[in-house]
């Protein structure tokens, strides 16, 4: 029983830590644009969507012998082309996040150290040098600090929430945009902030021998970010209303903005290490090439976007969340539907749980993921 409880806590921490990255810093801005009530509906609905998709992936893992990464499960049931699409979704999502963090760290560091965002590009370059150095040397202490960082982020976010909530004007929460297109603006950013699919294969190893806790862990780990984001968004919007900046902690001042610096820093290191390892171990690239593609390529993308004024912190998160999360969600659901029909003993095992929802829900989820991808490119 004790081992089962430890496995449950480890699984919850891993999934929650993956979800609670730096994306939530942009939620108050997009909710301010759409209206608080609409933003709350997005938060609840997308938390449920990601929860159901994570449960789909959990069932796939429990139906399949051996331990695999998400592309591996997809290759088993959907083939090599689907696996290639999954790899693209992963790379697109990580690069989108890294570009967003280059933008965001530059702005926040410039604001904290100079009082304005005028020197954002210079500070983005400094941040890139630190980021790439850490990824190059692969500092193990930082690679293994994600869980500690997650608890720090949650703790500081809650402190800021309860410190600024009493100072807010709750009339700021009454606004609703009259433009229906803006009602869908929170979708990509909020989806990005809930994404935790990549944590499930690691969790599968953590619960080995205690597989029955997996379903419970996935459910609890969906509730924690939802409550955190609801509280954080409410306090920011009550405090700053429609004047909320893209990186919301800037509205609270320089000291609270240190949270944004820390969160984006730890999230970027985790992603940089992850994609470097994927290129090196999974795609068999030499270490130096894996490093260069993992660090310099996203920074060059960032420079191009800044040079031609093509994007912003929010837009990159929005596109990254909708495209990477949407493609991954669709492929996971298709994989589950195929896995349930597969009877090959070399692959299959009896799962500890089966997700029992009406079949049309699976197709509805895939349609929503697809519409989200279409939306971010049209609007």
Coordinates of C-alpha atoms in Angstrom, one line a residue:
X1 CA 0.0 0.0 0.0
X2 CA 2.9 2.4 0.9
X3 CA 4.6 1.7 -2.5
X4 CA 1.3 2.4 -4.3
X5 CA 0.9 5.7 -2.5
X6 CA 4.4 6.7 -3.4
X7 CA 3.9 5.7 -7.0
X8 CA 0.7 7.7 -7.1
X9 CA 2.4 10.9 -5.7
X10 CA 5.3 10.5 -8.1
X11 CA 3.0 10.1 -11.1
X12 CA 0.9 13.2 -10.1
X13 CA 4.1 15.3 -9.6
X14 CA 5.5 14.3 -13.0
X15 CA 2.3 15.0 -14.9
X16 CA 1.6 18.3 -13.1
X17 CA 5.2 19.4 -13.5
X18 CA 5.0 18.9 -17.2
X19 CA 1.7 20.8 -17.5
X20 CA 2.7 23.7 -15.2
X21 CA 5.4 25.3 -17.3
X22 CA 5.5 28.9 -18.5
X23 CA 2.5 28.9 -20.8
X24 CA 0.1 29.9 -18.0
X25 CA 1.8 33.3 -17.8
X26 CA -0.1 34.2 -21.0
X27 CA -3.5 33.0 -19.9
X28 CA -4.7 36.2 -18.2
X29 CA -3.9 38.2 -21.4
X30 CA -6.0 36.1 -23.7
X31 CA -8.8 35.8 -21.1
X32 CA -8.8 39.6 -20.8
X33 CA -9.3 39.8 -24.5
X34 CA -12.2 37.3 -24.7
X35 CA -13.8 38.1 -21.3
X36 CA -13.4 36.4 -18.0
X37 CA -16.5 34.1 -18.1
X38 CA -15.5 32.9 -21.6
X39 CA -12.0 32.3 -20.4
X40 CA -13.2 30.2 -17.4
X41 CA -15.2 28.1 -19.8
X42 CA -12.1 27.5 -21.9
X43 CA -10.1 26.6 -18.9
X44 CA -12.6 24.0 -17.7
X45 CA -13.4 22.6 -21.1
X46 CA -9.7 22.3 -22.2
X47 CA -8.8 20.7 -18.9
X48 CA -11.4 18.1 -19.5
X49 CA -10.2 17.6 -23.1
X50 CA -6.6 17.1 -22.1
X51 CA -7.7 14.8 -19.2
X52 CA -9.7 12.6 -21.6
X53 CA -6.8 12.5 -24.1
X54 CA -4.4 11.6 -21.3
X55 CA -6.7 8.8 -20.2
X56 CA -6.7 7.6 -23.8
X57 CA -2.9 7.5 -23.9
X58 CA -2.8 5.8 -20.5
X59 CA -5.1 3.0 -21.7
X60 CA -2.9 2.6 -24.8
X61 CA 0.1 2.2 -22.6
X62 CA -1.6 -0.3 -20.4
X63 CA -2.8 -2.3 -23.4
X64 CA 0.7 -2.5 -24.9
X65 CA 3.6 -4.7 -23.7
X66 CA 6.9 -3.0 -23.0
X67 CA 7.7 0.7 -22.4
X68 CA 7.7 3.1 -25.3
X69 CA 7.6 6.8 -26.0
X70 CA 4.5 8.3 -27.7
X71 CA 5.9 7.9 -31.3
X72 CA 6.7 4.3 -30.5
X73 CA 3.1 3.6 -29.5
X74 CA 1.8 5.3 -32.6
X75 CA 4.2 3.4 -34.8
X76 CA 3.0 0.1 -33.4
X77 CA -0.7 0.8 -34.1
X78 CA -0.8 3.4 -36.9
X79 CA 2.5 2.8 -38.8
X80 CA 5.6 4.8 -39.7
X81 CA 3.9 7.7 -41.4
X82 CA 1.8 8.4 -38.3
X83 CA 5.0 8.2 -36.2
X84 CA 6.7 10.7 -38.5
X85 CA 3.7 13.1 -38.0
X86 CA 4.0 12.6 -34.3
X87 CA 7.7 13.5 -34.3
X88 CA 6.9 16.6 -36.3
X89 CA 4.2 17.6 -33.7
X90 CA 6.7 17.1 -30.9
X91 CA 9.4 19.2 -32.6
X92 CA 6.9 21.9 -33.6
X93 CA 5.7 22.2 -30.1
X94 CA 9.1 22.4 -28.5
X95 CA 10.4 24.9 -31.0
X96 CA 7.3 27.0 -30.5
X97 CA 7.8 27.0 -26.8
X98 CA 11.5 27.8 -27.0
X99 CA 10.8 30.7 -29.4
X100 CA 8.1 32.0 -27.0
X101 CA 10.5 31.8 -24.1
X102 CA 13.2 33.7 -26.0
X103 CA 10.7 36.4 -26.6
X104 CA 9.3 36.3 -23.1
X105 CA 12.6 36.2 -21.2
X106 CA 14.0 39.1 -23.2
X107 CA 11.0 41.3 -22.4
X108 CA 10.8 40.4 -18.7
X109 CA 14.6 40.7 -18.1
X110 CA 14.6 44.1 -19.8
X111 CA 11.6 45.2 -17.7
X112 CA 13.0 44.0 -14.4
X113 CA 16.6 45.3 -15.0
X114 CA 15.9 48.6 -17.0
X115 CA 12.3 49.4 -16.2
X116 CA 11.2 49.0 -19.9
X117 CA 11.1 46.4 -22.6
X118 CA 13.2 48.6 -25.0
X119 CA 16.2 46.3 -24.6
X120 CA 14.4 43.0 -25.1
X121 CA 16.4 41.7 -28.0
X122 CA 19.7 42.2 -26.2
X123 CA 18.4 40.4 -23.1
X124 CA 17.0 37.6 -25.3
X125 CA 20.5 37.1 -26.7
X126 CA 22.0 36.9 -23.2
X127 CA 19.4 34.4 -22.2
X128 CA 20.1 32.3 -25.3
X129 CA 23.8 32.2 -24.4
X130 CA 23.0 30.9 -20.9
X131 CA 20.4 28.5 -22.2
X132 CA 22.6 27.0 -24.9
X133 CA 25.6 26.7 -22.6
X134 CA 23.5 24.7 -20.1
X135 CA 22.1 22.4 -22.8
X136 CA 25.6 21.9 -24.3
X137 CA 27.1 20.8 -21.1
X138 CA 24.0 18.9 -19.9
X139 CA 24.2 20.0 -16.3
X140 CA 22.6 17.1 -14.5
X141 CA 21.5 19.0 -11.4
X142 CA 19.3 21.2 -13.6
X143 CA 18.0 18.3 -15.6
X144 CA 16.7 16.6 -12.4
X145 CA 15.3 19.7 -10.8
X146 CA 12.0 19.9 -12.7
X147 CA 9.9 18.6 -9.8
X148 CA 11.4 21.0 -7.3
X149 CA 10.9 23.8 -9.8
X150 CA 7.3 22.8 -10.2
X151 CA 6.6 23.1 -6.5
X152 CA 8.4 26.5 -6.4
X153 CA 6.3 27.8 -9.3
X154 CA 3.0 26.6 -7.8
X155 CA 4.0 28.0 -4.3
X156 CA 5.0 31.4 -5.6
X157 CA 2.0 31.6 -7.9
X158 CA -0.3 30.9 -5.0
X159 CA 1.4 33.6 -2.9
X160 CA 1.1 36.2 -5.7
X161 CA -2.6 35.1 -6.2
X162 CA -3.6 35.6 -2.6
X163 CA -1.5 38.8 -2.3
X164 CA -3.0 40.6 -5.2
X165 CA -6.6 39.2 -5.2
X166 CA -7.7 41.5 -2.3
X167 CA -6.3 44.5 -4.3
X168 CA -8.4 43.7 -7.4
X169 CA -11.5 45.3 -8.7
X170 CA -14.0 42.5 -9.4
X171 CA -15.8 44.7 -11.9
X172 CA -12.9 43.9 -14.2
X173 CA -14.2 40.4 -14.4
X174 CA -17.5 41.5 -15.9
X175 CA -16.1 42.3 -19.4
X176 CA -17.1 40.1 -22.4
X177 CA -15.8 40.8 -25.9
X178 CA -18.4 41.8 -28.4
X179 CA -16.3 40.2 -31.2
X180 CA -17.1 36.5 -31.5
X181 CA -13.7 35.8 -33.0
X182 CA -12.0 36.9 -29.8
X183 CA -14.1 34.3 -27.8
X184 CA -11.9 31.6 -29.2
X185 CA -8.6 33.5 -28.6
X186 CA -7.8 31.7 -25.3
X187 CA -7.9 28.2 -27.0
X188 CA -4.3 27.8 -28.1
X189 CA -2.6 29.4 -25.1
X190 CA -4.7 27.5 -22.6
X191 CA -4.3 24.2 -24.4
X192 CA -0.5 24.8 -24.5
X193 CA -0.7 25.4 -20.7
X194 CA -2.4 22.0 -20.0
X195 CA -0.3 19.8 -22.3
X196 CA 1.2 17.0 -20.5
X197 CA 1.0 14.1 -23.0
X198 CA 4.8 13.7 -23.0
X199 CA 4.9 12.9 -19.3
X200 CA 2.8 9.8 -19.6
X201 CA 5.5 7.4 -20.8
X202 CA 7.7 8.4 -17.9
X203 CA 4.8 7.9 -15.5
X204 CA 4.3 4.5 -17.0
X205 CA 7.7 3.5 -15.7
X206 CA 7.1 5.2 -12.3
X207 CA 4.0 3.1 -11.7
X208 CA 5.5 -0.2 -12.9
X209 CA 3.9 -2.9 -10.7
X210 CA 1.3 -0.4 -9.5
X211 CA -0.5 0.3 -12.7
X212 CA -3.9 0.6 -11.0
X213 CA -2.9 4.1 -9.7
X214 CA -2.4 5.5 -13.2
X215 CA -6.0 6.5 -13.9
X216 CA -6.3 8.2 -10.5
X217 CA -3.0 10.0 -11.1
X218 CA -4.1 11.4 -14.5
X219 CA -7.3 12.7 -13.0
X220 CA -5.7 14.4 -10.0
X221 CA -3.0 15.9 -12.2
X222 CA -5.6 17.5 -14.4
X223 CA -7.4 19.1 -11.5
X224 CA -4.3 20.8 -9.9
X225 CA -3.3 23.0 -12.9
X226 CA -7.0 23.9 -13.5
X227 CA -7.4 25.2 -9.9
X228 CA -4.0 27.0 -10.1
X229 CA -4.8 28.7 -13.4
X230 CA -8.3 29.7 -12.3
X231 CA -7.0 31.4 -9.2
X232 CA -4.0 33.0 -11.0
X233 CA -6.1 34.3 -13.9
X234 CA -8.8 35.7 -11.5
X235 CA -6.3 37.6 -9.4
X236 CA -4.4 39.1 -12.4
X237 CA -7.6 40.2 -14.2
X238 CA -9.2 41.6 -11.1
X239 CA -6.0 43.6 -10.5
X240 CA -5.2 44.8 -14.0
X241 CA -8.3 44.2 -16.2
X242 CA -8.0 44.8 -19.9
X243 CA -4.6 46.4 -19.4
X244 CA -3.1 43.0 -18.7
X245 CA 0.2 42.5 -20.7
X246 CA 1.1 39.4 -22.6
X247 CA 3.4 38.2 -19.9
X248 CA 0.9 38.8 -17.0
X249 CA 3.3 39.1 -14.1
X250 CA 4.6 42.4 -15.6
X251 CA 1.3 43.9 -14.5
X252 CA 2.2 43.1 -10.8
X253 CA 5.6 44.7 -10.8
X254 CA 9.3 43.8 -10.9
X255 CA 9.5 41.5 -8.0
X256 CA 6.6 39.3 -9.1
X257 CA 8.0 39.2 -12.6
X258 CA 10.9 37.2 -11.2
X259 CA 8.4 34.3 -11.2
X260 CA 8.2 34.6 -15.0
X261 CA 12.0 34.7 -15.4
X262 CA 12.4 31.5 -13.2
X263 CA 9.5 29.7 -14.9
X264 CA 10.6 30.3 -18.5
X265 CA 14.2 29.5 -17.6
X266 CA 13.4 26.1 -16.0
X267 CA 10.9 25.2 -18.7
X268 CA 13.3 26.1 -21.5
X269 CA 16.1 24.0 -20.0
X270 CA 13.8 21.0 -19.7
X271 CA 12.7 21.4 -23.3
X272 CA 16.2 22.0 -24.7
X273 CA 17.5 18.9 -23.0
X274 CA 14.5 16.8 -24.2
X275 CA 14.8 17.7 -27.9
X276 CA 18.6 17.4 -27.8
X277 CA 18.2 13.9 -26.4
X278 CA 15.5 13.0 -29.0
X279 CA 17.7 14.1 -31.8
X280 CA 20.7 12.2 -30.4
X281 CA 19.2 9.0 -29.0
X282 CA 16.0 8.5 -31.1
X283 CA 17.1 10.1 -34.5
X284 CA 20.7 9.0 -34.1
X285 CA 22.3 12.4 -34.8
X286 CA 25.8 13.1 -33.5
X287 CA 25.8 15.1 -30.2
X288 CA 27.1 18.3 -31.7
X289 CA 24.5 18.3 -34.5
X290 CA 21.8 17.5 -32.0
X291 CA 22.9 20.4 -29.8
X292 CA 23.0 22.9 -32.7
X293 CA 19.6 21.9 -34.1
X294 CA 18.1 22.0 -30.5
X295 CA 19.4 25.5 -29.6
X296 CA 20.6 27.6 -32.6
X297 CA 17.8 26.7 -34.9
X298 CA 14.9 27.9 -32.6
X299 CA 17.0 31.0 -31.9
X300 CA 17.3 31.7 -35.6
X301 CA 13.5 31.3 -35.9
X302 CA 13.1 33.8 -33.1
X303 CA 15.4 36.3 -34.8
X304 CA 13.5 36.0 -38.1
X305 CA 10.1 36.5 -36.4
X306 CA 11.4 39.5 -34.5
X307 CA 13.1 40.9 -37.7
X308 CA 9.9 40.8 -39.7
X309 CA 7.6 41.5 -36.8
X310 CA 5.7 38.3 -37.5
X311 CA 4.8 37.1 -34.1
X312 CA 4.6 37.7 -30.3
X313 CA 4.9 35.7 -27.1
X314 CA 1.1 35.0 -27.1
X315 CA 0.9 34.2 -30.8
X316 CA 3.7 31.6 -30.7
X317 CA 2.2 29.9 -27.7
X318 CA -1.2 29.9 -29.4
X319 CA 0.0 28.3 -32.6
X320 CA 2.3 25.9 -30.8
X321 CA -0.5 24.8 -28.5
X322 CA -3.1 24.4 -31.1
X323 CA -0.9 22.6 -33.7
X324 CA 1.3 20.4 -31.5
X325 CA -1.4 19.7 -29.0
X326 CA -4.0 19.2 -31.7
X327 CA -2.0 16.8 -33.8
X328 CA -0.8 14.8 -30.8
X329 CA -4.4 14.6 -29.4
X330 CA -5.8 13.3 -32.7
X331 CA -3.0 10.7 -33.1
X332 CA -3.4 9.5 -29.5
X333 CA -7.2 9.0 -29.9
X334 CA -6.7 7.2 -33.3
X335 CA -4.1 5.0 -31.6
X336 CA -6.5 4.0 -28.8
X337 CA -9.3 3.2 -31.3
X338 CA -6.8 1.0 -33.3
X339 CA -5.3 -0.6 -30.2
X340 CA -8.7 -1.8 -29.0
X341 CA -9.1 -3.7 -32.2
X342 CA -5.6 -5.2 -32.1
X343 CA -5.4 -8.8 -30.9
X344 CA -1.7 -9.6 -31.5
X345 CA -0.3 -11.2 -28.4
X346 CA 3.2 -9.9 -29.1
X347 CA 1.9 -6.3 -28.5
X348 CA -1.1 -6.5 -26.3
X349 CA -1.8 -7.0 -22.6
X350 CA -5.0 -6.7 -20.5
X351 CA -5.3 -3.0 -19.3
X352 CA -6.0 -2.1 -15.7
X353 CA -8.8 0.2 -16.9
X354 CA -10.8 0.9 -20.0
X355 CA -12.1 4.4 -20.7
X356 CA -15.8 4.1 -20.9
X357 CA -17.3 7.1 -22.8
X358 CA -19.6 7.2 -25.8
X359 CA -17.8 6.6 -29.1
X360 CA -18.9 9.9 -30.6
X361 CA -16.9 11.7 -27.9
X362 CA -13.7 10.5 -29.4
X363 CA -14.7 11.9 -32.8
X364 CA -15.9 15.1 -31.2
X365 CA -12.5 15.6 -29.5
X366 CA -10.7 15.0 -32.8
X367 CA -12.9 17.5 -34.6
X368 CA -12.2 20.2 -31.9
X369 CA -8.5 19.6 -32.1
X370 CA -8.7 19.9 -35.9
X371 CA -10.8 23.1 -35.8
X372 CA -8.3 24.6 -33.3
X373 CA -5.5 24.1 -35.8
X374 CA -7.5 25.7 -38.5
X375 CA -8.5 28.6 -36.3
X376 CA -5.0 29.7 -35.4
X377 CA -3.9 29.9 -39.0
X378 CA -7.0 31.7 -40.3
X379 CA -7.4 34.2 -37.4

